[in-house]
Coordinates of C-alpha atoms in Angstrom, one line a residue:
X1 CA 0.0 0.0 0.0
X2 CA 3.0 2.2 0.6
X3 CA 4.2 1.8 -2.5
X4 CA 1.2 2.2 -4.6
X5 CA 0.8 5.7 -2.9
X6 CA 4.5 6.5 -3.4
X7 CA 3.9 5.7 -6.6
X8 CA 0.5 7.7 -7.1
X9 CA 2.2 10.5 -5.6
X10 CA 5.2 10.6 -7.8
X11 CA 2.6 10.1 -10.7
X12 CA 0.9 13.2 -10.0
X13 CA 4.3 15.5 -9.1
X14 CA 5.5 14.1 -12.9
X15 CA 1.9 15.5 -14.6
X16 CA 1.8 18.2 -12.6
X17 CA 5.6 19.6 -13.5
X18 CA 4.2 18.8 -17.6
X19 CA 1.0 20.5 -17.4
X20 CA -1.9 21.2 -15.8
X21 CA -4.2 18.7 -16.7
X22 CA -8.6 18.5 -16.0
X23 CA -9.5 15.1 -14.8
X24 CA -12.0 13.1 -16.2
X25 CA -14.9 14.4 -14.8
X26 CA -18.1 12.4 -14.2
X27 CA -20.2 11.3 -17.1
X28 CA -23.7 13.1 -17.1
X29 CA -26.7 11.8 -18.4
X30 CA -29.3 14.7 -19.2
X31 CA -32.7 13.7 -18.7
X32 CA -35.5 16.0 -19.6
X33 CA -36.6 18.6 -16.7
X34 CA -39.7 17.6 -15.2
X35 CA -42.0 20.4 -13.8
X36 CA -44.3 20.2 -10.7
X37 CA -44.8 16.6 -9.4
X38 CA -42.2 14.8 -11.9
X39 CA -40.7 12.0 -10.6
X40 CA -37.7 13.3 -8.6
X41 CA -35.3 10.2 -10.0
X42 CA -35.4 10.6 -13.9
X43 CA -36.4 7.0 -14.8
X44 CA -33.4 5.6 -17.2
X45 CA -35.4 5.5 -20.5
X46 CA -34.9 8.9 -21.1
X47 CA -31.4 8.4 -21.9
X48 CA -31.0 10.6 -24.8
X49 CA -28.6 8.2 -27.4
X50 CA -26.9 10.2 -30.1
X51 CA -26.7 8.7 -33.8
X52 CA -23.5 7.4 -34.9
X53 CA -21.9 6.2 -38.1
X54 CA -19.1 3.6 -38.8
X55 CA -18.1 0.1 -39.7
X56 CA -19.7 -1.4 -36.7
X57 CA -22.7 0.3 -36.9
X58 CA -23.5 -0.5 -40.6
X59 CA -22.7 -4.7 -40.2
X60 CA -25.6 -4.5 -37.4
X61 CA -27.9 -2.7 -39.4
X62 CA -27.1 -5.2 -42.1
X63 CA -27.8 -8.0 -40.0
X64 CA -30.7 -6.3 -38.7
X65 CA -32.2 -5.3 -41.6
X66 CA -31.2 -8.8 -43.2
X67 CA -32.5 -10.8 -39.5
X68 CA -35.9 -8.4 -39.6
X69 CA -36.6 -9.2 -43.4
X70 CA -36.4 -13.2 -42.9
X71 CA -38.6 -13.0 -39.7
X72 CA -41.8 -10.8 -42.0
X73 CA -40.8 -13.1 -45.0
X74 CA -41.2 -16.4 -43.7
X75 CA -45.1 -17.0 -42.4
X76 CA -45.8 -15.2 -46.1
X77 CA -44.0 -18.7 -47.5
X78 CA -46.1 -21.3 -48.9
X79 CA -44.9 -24.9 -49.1
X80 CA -47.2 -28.0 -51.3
X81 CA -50.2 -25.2 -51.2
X82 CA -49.7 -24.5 -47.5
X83 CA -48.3 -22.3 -45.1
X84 CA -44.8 -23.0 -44.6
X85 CA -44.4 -22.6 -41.4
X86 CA -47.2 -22.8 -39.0
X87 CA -47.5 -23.5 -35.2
X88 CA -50.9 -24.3 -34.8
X89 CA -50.9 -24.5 -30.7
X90 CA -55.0 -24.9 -30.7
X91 CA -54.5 -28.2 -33.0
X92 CA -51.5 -29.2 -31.5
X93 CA -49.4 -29.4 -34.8
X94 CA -45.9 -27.4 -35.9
X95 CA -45.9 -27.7 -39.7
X96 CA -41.9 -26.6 -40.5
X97 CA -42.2 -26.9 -44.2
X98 CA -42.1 -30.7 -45.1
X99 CA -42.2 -31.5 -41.6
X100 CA -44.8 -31.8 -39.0
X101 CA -44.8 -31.9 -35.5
X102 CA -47.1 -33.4 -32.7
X103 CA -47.1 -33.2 -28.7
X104 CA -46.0 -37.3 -29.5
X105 CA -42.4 -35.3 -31.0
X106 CA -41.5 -33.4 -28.2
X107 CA -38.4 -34.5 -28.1
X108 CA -37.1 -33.2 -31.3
X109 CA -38.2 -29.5 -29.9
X110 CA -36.7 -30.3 -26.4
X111 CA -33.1 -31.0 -28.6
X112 CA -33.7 -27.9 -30.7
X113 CA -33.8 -26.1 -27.5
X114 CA -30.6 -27.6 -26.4
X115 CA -28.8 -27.0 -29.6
X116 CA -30.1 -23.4 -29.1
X117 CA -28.8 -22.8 -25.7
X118 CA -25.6 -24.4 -26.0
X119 CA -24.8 -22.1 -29.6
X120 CA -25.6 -19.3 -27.3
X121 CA -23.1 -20.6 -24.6
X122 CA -20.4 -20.9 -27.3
X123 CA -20.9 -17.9 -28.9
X124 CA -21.1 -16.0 -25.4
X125 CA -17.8 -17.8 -24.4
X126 CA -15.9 -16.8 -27.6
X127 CA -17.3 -13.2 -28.6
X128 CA -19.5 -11.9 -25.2
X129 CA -22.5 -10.4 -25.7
X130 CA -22.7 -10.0 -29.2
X131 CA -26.2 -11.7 -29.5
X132 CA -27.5 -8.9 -27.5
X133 CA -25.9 -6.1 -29.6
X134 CA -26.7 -7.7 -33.4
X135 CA -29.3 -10.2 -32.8
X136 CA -31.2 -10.0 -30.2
X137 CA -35.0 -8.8 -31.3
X138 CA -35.1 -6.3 -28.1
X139 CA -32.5 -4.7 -29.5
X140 CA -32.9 -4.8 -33.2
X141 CA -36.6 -2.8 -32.5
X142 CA -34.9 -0.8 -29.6
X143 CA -33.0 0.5 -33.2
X144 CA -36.1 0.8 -34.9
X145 CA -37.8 2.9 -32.7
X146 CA -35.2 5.2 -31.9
X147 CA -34.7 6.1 -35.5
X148 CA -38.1 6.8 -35.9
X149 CA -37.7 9.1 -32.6
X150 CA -34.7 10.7 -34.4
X151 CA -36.4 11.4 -37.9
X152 CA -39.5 12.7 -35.8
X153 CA -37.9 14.8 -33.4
X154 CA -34.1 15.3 -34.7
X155 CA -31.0 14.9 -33.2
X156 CA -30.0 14.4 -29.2
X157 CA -29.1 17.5 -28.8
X158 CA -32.7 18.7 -30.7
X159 CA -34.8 16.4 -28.4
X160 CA -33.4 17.1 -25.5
X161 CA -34.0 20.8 -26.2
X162 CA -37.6 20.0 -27.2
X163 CA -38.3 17.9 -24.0
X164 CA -37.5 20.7 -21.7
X165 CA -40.0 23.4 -23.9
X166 CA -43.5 23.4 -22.7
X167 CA -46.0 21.8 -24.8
X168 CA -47.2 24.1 -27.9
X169 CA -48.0 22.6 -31.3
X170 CA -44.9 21.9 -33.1
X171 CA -44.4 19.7 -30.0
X172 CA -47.5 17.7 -29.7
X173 CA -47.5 17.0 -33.1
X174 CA -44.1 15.9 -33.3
X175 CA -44.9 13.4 -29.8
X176 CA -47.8 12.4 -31.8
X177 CA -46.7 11.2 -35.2
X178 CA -43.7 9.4 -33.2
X179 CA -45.6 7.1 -31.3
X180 CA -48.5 6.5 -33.8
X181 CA -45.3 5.6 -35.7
X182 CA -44.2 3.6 -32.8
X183 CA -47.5 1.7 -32.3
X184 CA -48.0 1.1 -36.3
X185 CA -44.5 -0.5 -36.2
X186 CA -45.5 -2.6 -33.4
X187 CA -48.7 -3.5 -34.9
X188 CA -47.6 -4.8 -38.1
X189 CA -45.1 -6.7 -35.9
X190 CA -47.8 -8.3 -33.4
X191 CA -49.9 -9.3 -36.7
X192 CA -46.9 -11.0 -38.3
X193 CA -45.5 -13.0 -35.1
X194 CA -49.3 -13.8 -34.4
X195 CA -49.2 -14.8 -37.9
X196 CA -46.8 -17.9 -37.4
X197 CA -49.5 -19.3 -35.1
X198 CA -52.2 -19.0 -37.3
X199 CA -53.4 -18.6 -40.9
X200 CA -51.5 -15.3 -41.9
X201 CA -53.3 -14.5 -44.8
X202 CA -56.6 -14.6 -42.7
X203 CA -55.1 -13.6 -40.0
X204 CA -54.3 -9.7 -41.9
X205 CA -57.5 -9.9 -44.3
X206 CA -59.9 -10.5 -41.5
X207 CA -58.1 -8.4 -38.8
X208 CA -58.8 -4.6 -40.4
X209 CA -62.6 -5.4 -40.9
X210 CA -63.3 -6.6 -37.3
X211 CA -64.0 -10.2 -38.4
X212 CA -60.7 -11.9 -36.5
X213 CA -61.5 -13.4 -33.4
X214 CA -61.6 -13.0 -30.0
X215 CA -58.3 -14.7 -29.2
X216 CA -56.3 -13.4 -32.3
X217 CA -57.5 -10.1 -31.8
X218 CA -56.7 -10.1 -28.0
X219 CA -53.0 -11.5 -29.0
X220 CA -52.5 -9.1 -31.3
X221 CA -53.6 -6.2 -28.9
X222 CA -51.1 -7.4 -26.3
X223 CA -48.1 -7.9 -28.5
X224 CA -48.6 -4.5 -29.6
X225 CA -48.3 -2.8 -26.6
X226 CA -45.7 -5.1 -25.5
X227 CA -43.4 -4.0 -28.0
X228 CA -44.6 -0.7 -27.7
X229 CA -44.1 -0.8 -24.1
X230 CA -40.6 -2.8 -24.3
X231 CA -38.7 -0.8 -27.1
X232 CA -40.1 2.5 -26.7
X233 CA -40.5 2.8 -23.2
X234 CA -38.6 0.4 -21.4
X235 CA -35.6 -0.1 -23.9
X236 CA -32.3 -1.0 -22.1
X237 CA -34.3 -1.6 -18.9
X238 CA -35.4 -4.9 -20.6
X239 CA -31.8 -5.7 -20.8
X240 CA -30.2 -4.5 -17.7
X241 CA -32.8 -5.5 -15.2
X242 CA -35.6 -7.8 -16.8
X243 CA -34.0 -10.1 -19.3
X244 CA -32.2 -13.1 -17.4
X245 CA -29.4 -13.3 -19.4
X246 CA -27.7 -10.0 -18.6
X247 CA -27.6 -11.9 -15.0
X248 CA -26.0 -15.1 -15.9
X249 CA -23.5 -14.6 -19.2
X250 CA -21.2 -13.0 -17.1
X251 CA -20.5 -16.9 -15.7
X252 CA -19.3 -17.6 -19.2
X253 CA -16.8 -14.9 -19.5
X254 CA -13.0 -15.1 -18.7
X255 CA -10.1 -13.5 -19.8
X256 CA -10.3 -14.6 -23.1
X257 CA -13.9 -13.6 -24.4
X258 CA -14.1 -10.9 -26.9
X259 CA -15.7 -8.4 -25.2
X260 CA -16.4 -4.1 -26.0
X261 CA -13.0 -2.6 -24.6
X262 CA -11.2 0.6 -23.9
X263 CA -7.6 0.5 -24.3
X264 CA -6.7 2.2 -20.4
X265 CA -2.8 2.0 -20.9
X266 CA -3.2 3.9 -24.1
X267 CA -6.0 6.3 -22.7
X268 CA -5.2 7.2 -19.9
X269 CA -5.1 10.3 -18.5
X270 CA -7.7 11.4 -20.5
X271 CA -8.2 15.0 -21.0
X272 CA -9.2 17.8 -23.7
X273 CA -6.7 19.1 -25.8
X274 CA -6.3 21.1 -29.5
X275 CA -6.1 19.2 -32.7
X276 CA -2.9 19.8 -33.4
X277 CA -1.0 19.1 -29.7
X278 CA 0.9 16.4 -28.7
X279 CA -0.7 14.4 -26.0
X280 CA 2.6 13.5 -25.1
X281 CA 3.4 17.1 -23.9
X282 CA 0.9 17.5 -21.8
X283 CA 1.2 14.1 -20.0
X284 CA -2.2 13.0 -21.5
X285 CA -3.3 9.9 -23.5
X286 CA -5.2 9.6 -26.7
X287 CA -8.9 9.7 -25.1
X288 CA -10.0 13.7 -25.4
X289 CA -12.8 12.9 -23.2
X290 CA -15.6 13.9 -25.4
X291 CA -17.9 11.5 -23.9
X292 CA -19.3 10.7 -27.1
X293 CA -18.3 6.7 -25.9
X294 CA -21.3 8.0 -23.1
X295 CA -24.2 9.7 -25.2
X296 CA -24.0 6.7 -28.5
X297 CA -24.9 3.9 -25.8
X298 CA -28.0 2.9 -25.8
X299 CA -27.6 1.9 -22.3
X300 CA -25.9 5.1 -20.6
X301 CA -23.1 3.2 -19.5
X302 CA -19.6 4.5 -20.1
X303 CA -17.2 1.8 -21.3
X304 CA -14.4 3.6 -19.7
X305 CA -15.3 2.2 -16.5
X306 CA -14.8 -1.0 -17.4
X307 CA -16.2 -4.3 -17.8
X308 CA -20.3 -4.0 -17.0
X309 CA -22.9 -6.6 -17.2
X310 CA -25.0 -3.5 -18.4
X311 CA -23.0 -3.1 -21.8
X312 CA -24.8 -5.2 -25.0
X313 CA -21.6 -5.4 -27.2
X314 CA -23.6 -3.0 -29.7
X315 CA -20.5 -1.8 -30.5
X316 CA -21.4 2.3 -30.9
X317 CA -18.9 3.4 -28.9
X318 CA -16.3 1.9 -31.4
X319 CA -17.6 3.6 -34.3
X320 CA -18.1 7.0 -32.0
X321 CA -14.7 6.3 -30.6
X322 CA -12.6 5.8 -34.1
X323 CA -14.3 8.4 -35.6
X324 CA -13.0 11.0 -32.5
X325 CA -9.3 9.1 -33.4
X326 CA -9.7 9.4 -37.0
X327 CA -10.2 13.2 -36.8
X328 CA -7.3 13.7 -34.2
X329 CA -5.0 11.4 -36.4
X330 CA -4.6 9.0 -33.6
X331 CA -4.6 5.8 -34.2
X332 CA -8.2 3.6 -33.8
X333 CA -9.5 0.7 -31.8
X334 CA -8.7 3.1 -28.7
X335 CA -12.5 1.0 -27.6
X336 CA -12.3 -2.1 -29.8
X337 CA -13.7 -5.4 -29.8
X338 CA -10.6 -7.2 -27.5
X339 CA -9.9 -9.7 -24.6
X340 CA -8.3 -8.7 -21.4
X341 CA -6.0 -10.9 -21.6
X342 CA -4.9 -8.8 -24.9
X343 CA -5.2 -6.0 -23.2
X344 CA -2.7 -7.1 -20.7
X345 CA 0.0 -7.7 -23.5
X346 CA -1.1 -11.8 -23.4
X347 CA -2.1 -13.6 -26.4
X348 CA -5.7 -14.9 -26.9
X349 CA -6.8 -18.1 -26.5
X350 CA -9.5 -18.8 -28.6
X351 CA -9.7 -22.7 -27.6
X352 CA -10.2 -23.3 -24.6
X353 CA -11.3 -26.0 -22.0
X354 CA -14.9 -24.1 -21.6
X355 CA -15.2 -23.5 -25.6
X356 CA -14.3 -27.1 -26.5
X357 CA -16.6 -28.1 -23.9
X358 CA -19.3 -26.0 -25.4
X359 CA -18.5 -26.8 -28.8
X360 CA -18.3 -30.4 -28.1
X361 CA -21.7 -30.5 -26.2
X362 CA -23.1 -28.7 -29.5
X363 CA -22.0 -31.1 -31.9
X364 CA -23.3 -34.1 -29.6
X365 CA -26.7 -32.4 -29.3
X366 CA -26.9 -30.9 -32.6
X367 CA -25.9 -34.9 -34.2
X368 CA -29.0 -36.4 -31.8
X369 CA -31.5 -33.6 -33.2
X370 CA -30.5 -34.9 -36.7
X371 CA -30.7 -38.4 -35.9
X372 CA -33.8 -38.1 -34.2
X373 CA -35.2 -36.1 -37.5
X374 CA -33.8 -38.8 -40.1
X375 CA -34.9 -41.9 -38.0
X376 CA -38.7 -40.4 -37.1
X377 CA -41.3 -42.2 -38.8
X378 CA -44.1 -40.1 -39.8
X379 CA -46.8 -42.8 -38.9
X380 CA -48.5 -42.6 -35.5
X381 CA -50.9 -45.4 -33.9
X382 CA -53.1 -45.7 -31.3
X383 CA -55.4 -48.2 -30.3
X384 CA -58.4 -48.2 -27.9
X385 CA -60.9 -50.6 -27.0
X386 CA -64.6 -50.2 -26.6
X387 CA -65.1 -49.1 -23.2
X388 CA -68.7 -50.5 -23.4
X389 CA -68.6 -53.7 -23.8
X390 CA -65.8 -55.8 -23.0
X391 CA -66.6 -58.6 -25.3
X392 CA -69.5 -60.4 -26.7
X393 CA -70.4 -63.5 -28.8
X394 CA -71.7 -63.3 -32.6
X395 CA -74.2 -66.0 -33.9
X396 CA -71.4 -68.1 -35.2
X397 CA -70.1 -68.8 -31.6
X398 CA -67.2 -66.6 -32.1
X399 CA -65.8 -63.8 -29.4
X400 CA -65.5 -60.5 -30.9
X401 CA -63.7 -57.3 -29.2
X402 CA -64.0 -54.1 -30.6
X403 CA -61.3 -51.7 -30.9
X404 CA -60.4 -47.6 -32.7
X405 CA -57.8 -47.5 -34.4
X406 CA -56.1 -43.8 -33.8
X407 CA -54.4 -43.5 -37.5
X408 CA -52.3 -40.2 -36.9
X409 CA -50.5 -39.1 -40.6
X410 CA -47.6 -37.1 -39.7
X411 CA -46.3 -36.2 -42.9
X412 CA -47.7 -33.4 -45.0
X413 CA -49.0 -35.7 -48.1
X414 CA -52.2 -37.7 -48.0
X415 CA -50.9 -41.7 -47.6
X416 CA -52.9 -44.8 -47.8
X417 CA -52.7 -47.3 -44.6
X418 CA -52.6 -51.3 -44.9
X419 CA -54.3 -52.6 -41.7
X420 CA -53.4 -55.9 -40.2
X421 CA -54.1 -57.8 -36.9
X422 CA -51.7 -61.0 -35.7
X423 CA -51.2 -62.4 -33.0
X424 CA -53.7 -65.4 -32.4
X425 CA -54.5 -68.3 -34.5
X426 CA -57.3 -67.7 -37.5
X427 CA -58.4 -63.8 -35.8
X428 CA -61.2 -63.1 -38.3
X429 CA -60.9 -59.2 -39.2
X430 CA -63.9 -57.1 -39.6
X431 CA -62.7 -53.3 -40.8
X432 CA -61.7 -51.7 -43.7
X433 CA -58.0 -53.5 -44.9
X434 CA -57.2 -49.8 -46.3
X435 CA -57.9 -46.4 -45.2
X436 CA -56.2 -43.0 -46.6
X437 CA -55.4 -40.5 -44.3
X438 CA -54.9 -37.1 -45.5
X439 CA -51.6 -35.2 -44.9
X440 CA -51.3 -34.1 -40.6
X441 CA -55.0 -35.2 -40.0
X442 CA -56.1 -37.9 -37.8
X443 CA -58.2 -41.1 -39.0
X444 CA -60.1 -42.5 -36.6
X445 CA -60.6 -46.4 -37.6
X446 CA -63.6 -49.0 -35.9
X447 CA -62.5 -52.9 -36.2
X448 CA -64.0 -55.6 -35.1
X449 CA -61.8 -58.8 -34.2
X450 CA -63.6 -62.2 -34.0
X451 CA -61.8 -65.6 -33.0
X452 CA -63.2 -68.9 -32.2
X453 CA -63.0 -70.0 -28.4
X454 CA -61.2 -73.3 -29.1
X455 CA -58.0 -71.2 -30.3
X456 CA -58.1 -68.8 -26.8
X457 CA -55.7 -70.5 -24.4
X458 CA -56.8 -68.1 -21.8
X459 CA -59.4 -65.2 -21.1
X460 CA -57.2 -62.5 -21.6
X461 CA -54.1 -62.5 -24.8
X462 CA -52.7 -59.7 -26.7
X463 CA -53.3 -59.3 -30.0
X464 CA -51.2 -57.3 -32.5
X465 CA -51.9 -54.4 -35.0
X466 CA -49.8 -53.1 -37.8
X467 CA -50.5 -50.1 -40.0
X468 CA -48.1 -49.9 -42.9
X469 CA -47.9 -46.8 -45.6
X470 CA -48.6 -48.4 -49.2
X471 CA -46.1 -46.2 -51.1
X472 CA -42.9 -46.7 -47.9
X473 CA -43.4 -50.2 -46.2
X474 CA -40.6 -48.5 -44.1
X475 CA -43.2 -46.0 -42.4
X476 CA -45.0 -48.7 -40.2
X477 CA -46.3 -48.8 -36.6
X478 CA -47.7 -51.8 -34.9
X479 CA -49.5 -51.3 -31.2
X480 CA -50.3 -54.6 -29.1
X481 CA -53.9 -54.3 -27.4
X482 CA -55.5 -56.9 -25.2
X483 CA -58.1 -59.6 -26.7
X484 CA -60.8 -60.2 -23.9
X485 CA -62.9 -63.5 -23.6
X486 CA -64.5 -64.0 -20.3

């Protein structure tokens, strides 16, 4: 402790003998002035986040833009005459292009999920937050709305002067047409993610003359004000204190994950200067404290501080930061994409016993999804007997049971069934010997089995029965039921 304050002192007598230098002062956020009754603690969403241009900026848009058109695009898609991709939660069936899903498939959603979460893992552990930042649809409408807000009601500086004006006309107006704006957007996104659920073309025909129903019309209402609510209002408060995943990722981080930086060595002190002054005179590093790093975030945080769980890896104080460097003529990445270890002077380790494990429980889960896909036979069978009556005895002296067969096609063609019953010596059976089922629709079958009492070795036997696809004797189920006599 001694010596850090000798050296601390001997660090300030060295700046002090170059120049007097302003310490980095604390970062400000400006949040409108509220009159009589305002909340005394201005509530975080009224972070006022500057625009910003650059390299880092445009690949998210991109991948926005590119992420935003696939998610409208794809309930529009028709597959063999029908929706491509429907999750019909009232009938209990996924449709996913040429393949359809029942409750009896779980298991191929409960890999799916495990192949999800285990890509995020990896991806967390190699490159930090970066699903948050690009991806993540809380942010990519976060974007949406704010550049609406910014066409609407101009530039930070221009709404934070038009906050603090009373209300005339030029202001309500401009309030107005941003949230209708706001609540159109998240309209026409409620109607499309309601839209995967149920018939889409229906869904946006009926919808606007008051012929939807109740529940698609209450759905529709509530996704709207919840993206309304969560990326105009709420914004980064979704991510810093809702969303779970803020909470735990930092578990998945070490000194190796890519993570939003600033270069402290190189930095540091920070302090304004001219243009055209060396740094190096004045006993100053490269950062000018401009706090633009501050007022780009759409969070409020400044990345000077540190790691924070708060930070998205959005990557706007990059492109804010390079631009300040590129106008200096200092060199960039003064806040980069970067590892600590890096910034120690280390070398990164991309590879490491957590990624492998990651990657390696990815592959394993990701193979047993495919497996389970490839090897699923689209043939489902149930059978149930009649509850009614046990078992009776036709005029020929023979015992009959009588059964349903539950003939569930889970393939999206229409397929013809052979039926067949085994299983006891000369079974007469009384049903059809084909049935066609049409494609992901269930075929309810009545049979009748009849055998003669001299080939029952006891009162109760199973009996066997196979359905069979006509066109793929491979697709075949068979179901053993009980055959009662007395």
């Amino acid at each position: 402790m001694q010596q850090d304050s000798q050296h601390n002192d001997e660090y300030t007598i060295q700046v002090q003998d170059k120049a007097p230098v302003d310490l980095a002062k604390p970062v400000k956020i400006h949040p409108p002035k509220g009159g009589k009754g305002a909340n005394q603690y201005p509530p975080n969403d009224r972070i006022y986040v500057r625009e910003v241009k650059g390299r880092v900026e445009t690949m998210r848009r991109l991948l926005g833009f590119a992420l935003m058109a696939l998610f409208l695009m794809l309930p529009w898609l028709t597959y063999q005459g029908e929706q491509a991709i429907l999750l019909n939660i009232f009938e209990q069936r996924f449709r996913i292009f040429g393949l359809t899903l029942w409750p009896q498939d779980l298991t191929i959603l409960a890999w799916l999920f495990m192949v999800a979460a285990f890509a995020l893992f990896l991806v967390t552990t190699l490159w930090g937050r970066v699903w948050c930042g690009f991806t993540c649809p809380q942010t990519t409408w976060t974007f949406i709305f704010m550049w609406f807000e910014r066409k609407i009601e101009g530039s930070r500086h221009q709404r934070m002067k038009l906050d603090q004006r009373p209300m005339d006309a030029d202001k309500f107006i401009r309030k107005t047409l941003k949230h209708l704006a706001w609540l159109l957007v998240a309209l026409f996104t409620a109607l499309t993610f309601v839209g995967y659920f149920t018939d889409i073309r229906a869904l946006f025909s009926e919808f606007f003359v008051l012929q939807s129903s109740a529940w698609a019309v209450g759905f529709v209402l509530f996704f709207t004000f919840a993206t309304y609510g969560n990326a105009g209002w709420m914004r980064e408060i979704m991510c810093t204190h809702i969303c779970p995943y803020a909470r735990f990722q930092s578990a998945m981080f070490d000194k190796d994950t890519f993570i939003v930086a600033y270069d402290e060595k190189r930095g540091e002190p920070r302090g304004p200067r001219g243009r055209k002054v060396e740094p190096s005179k004045l006993g100053l590093g490269d950062c000018i404290d401009c706090n633009l790093c501050v007022q780009v975030c759409p969070t409020g945080i400044d990345i000077r501080n540190g790691l924070q769980y708060e930070c998205i890896n959005c990557g706007a104080c990059i492109d804010a930061c390079d631009n300040v460097m590129e106008k200096m003529g200092y060199p960039k990445k003064l806040i980069s994409f970067t590892t600590e270890r890096r910034l120690q002077g280390g070398e990164t380790k991309v590879w490491r016993l957590k990624s492998v494990g990651y990657g390696l429980a990815l592959l394993a889960l990701g193979a047993l999804l495919v497996l389970d896909v490839v090897f699923r036979v689209p043939l489902e069978l149930d059978v149930v007997r009649d509850r009614n009556t046990l078992y009776r005895e036709n005029q020929q002296g023979f015992i009959e049971n009588v059964y349903q067969l539950r003939i569930m096609n889970k393939s999206q063609q229409a397929q013809v069934y052979s039926i067949h019953a085994t299983g006891i010596e000369d079974l007469e059976y009384i049903g059809p010997a084909q049935v066609e089922v049409a494609g992901g629709e269930v075929h309810i079958v009545p049979i009748t089995v009849a055998i003669d009492p001299y080939f029952l070795s006891a009162s109760l036997v199973e009996i066997n029965f196979t359905v069979t696809a006509e066109s793929d004797s491979r697709v075949s189920r068979q179901t053993q039921s009980n055959f009662i006599s007395r």
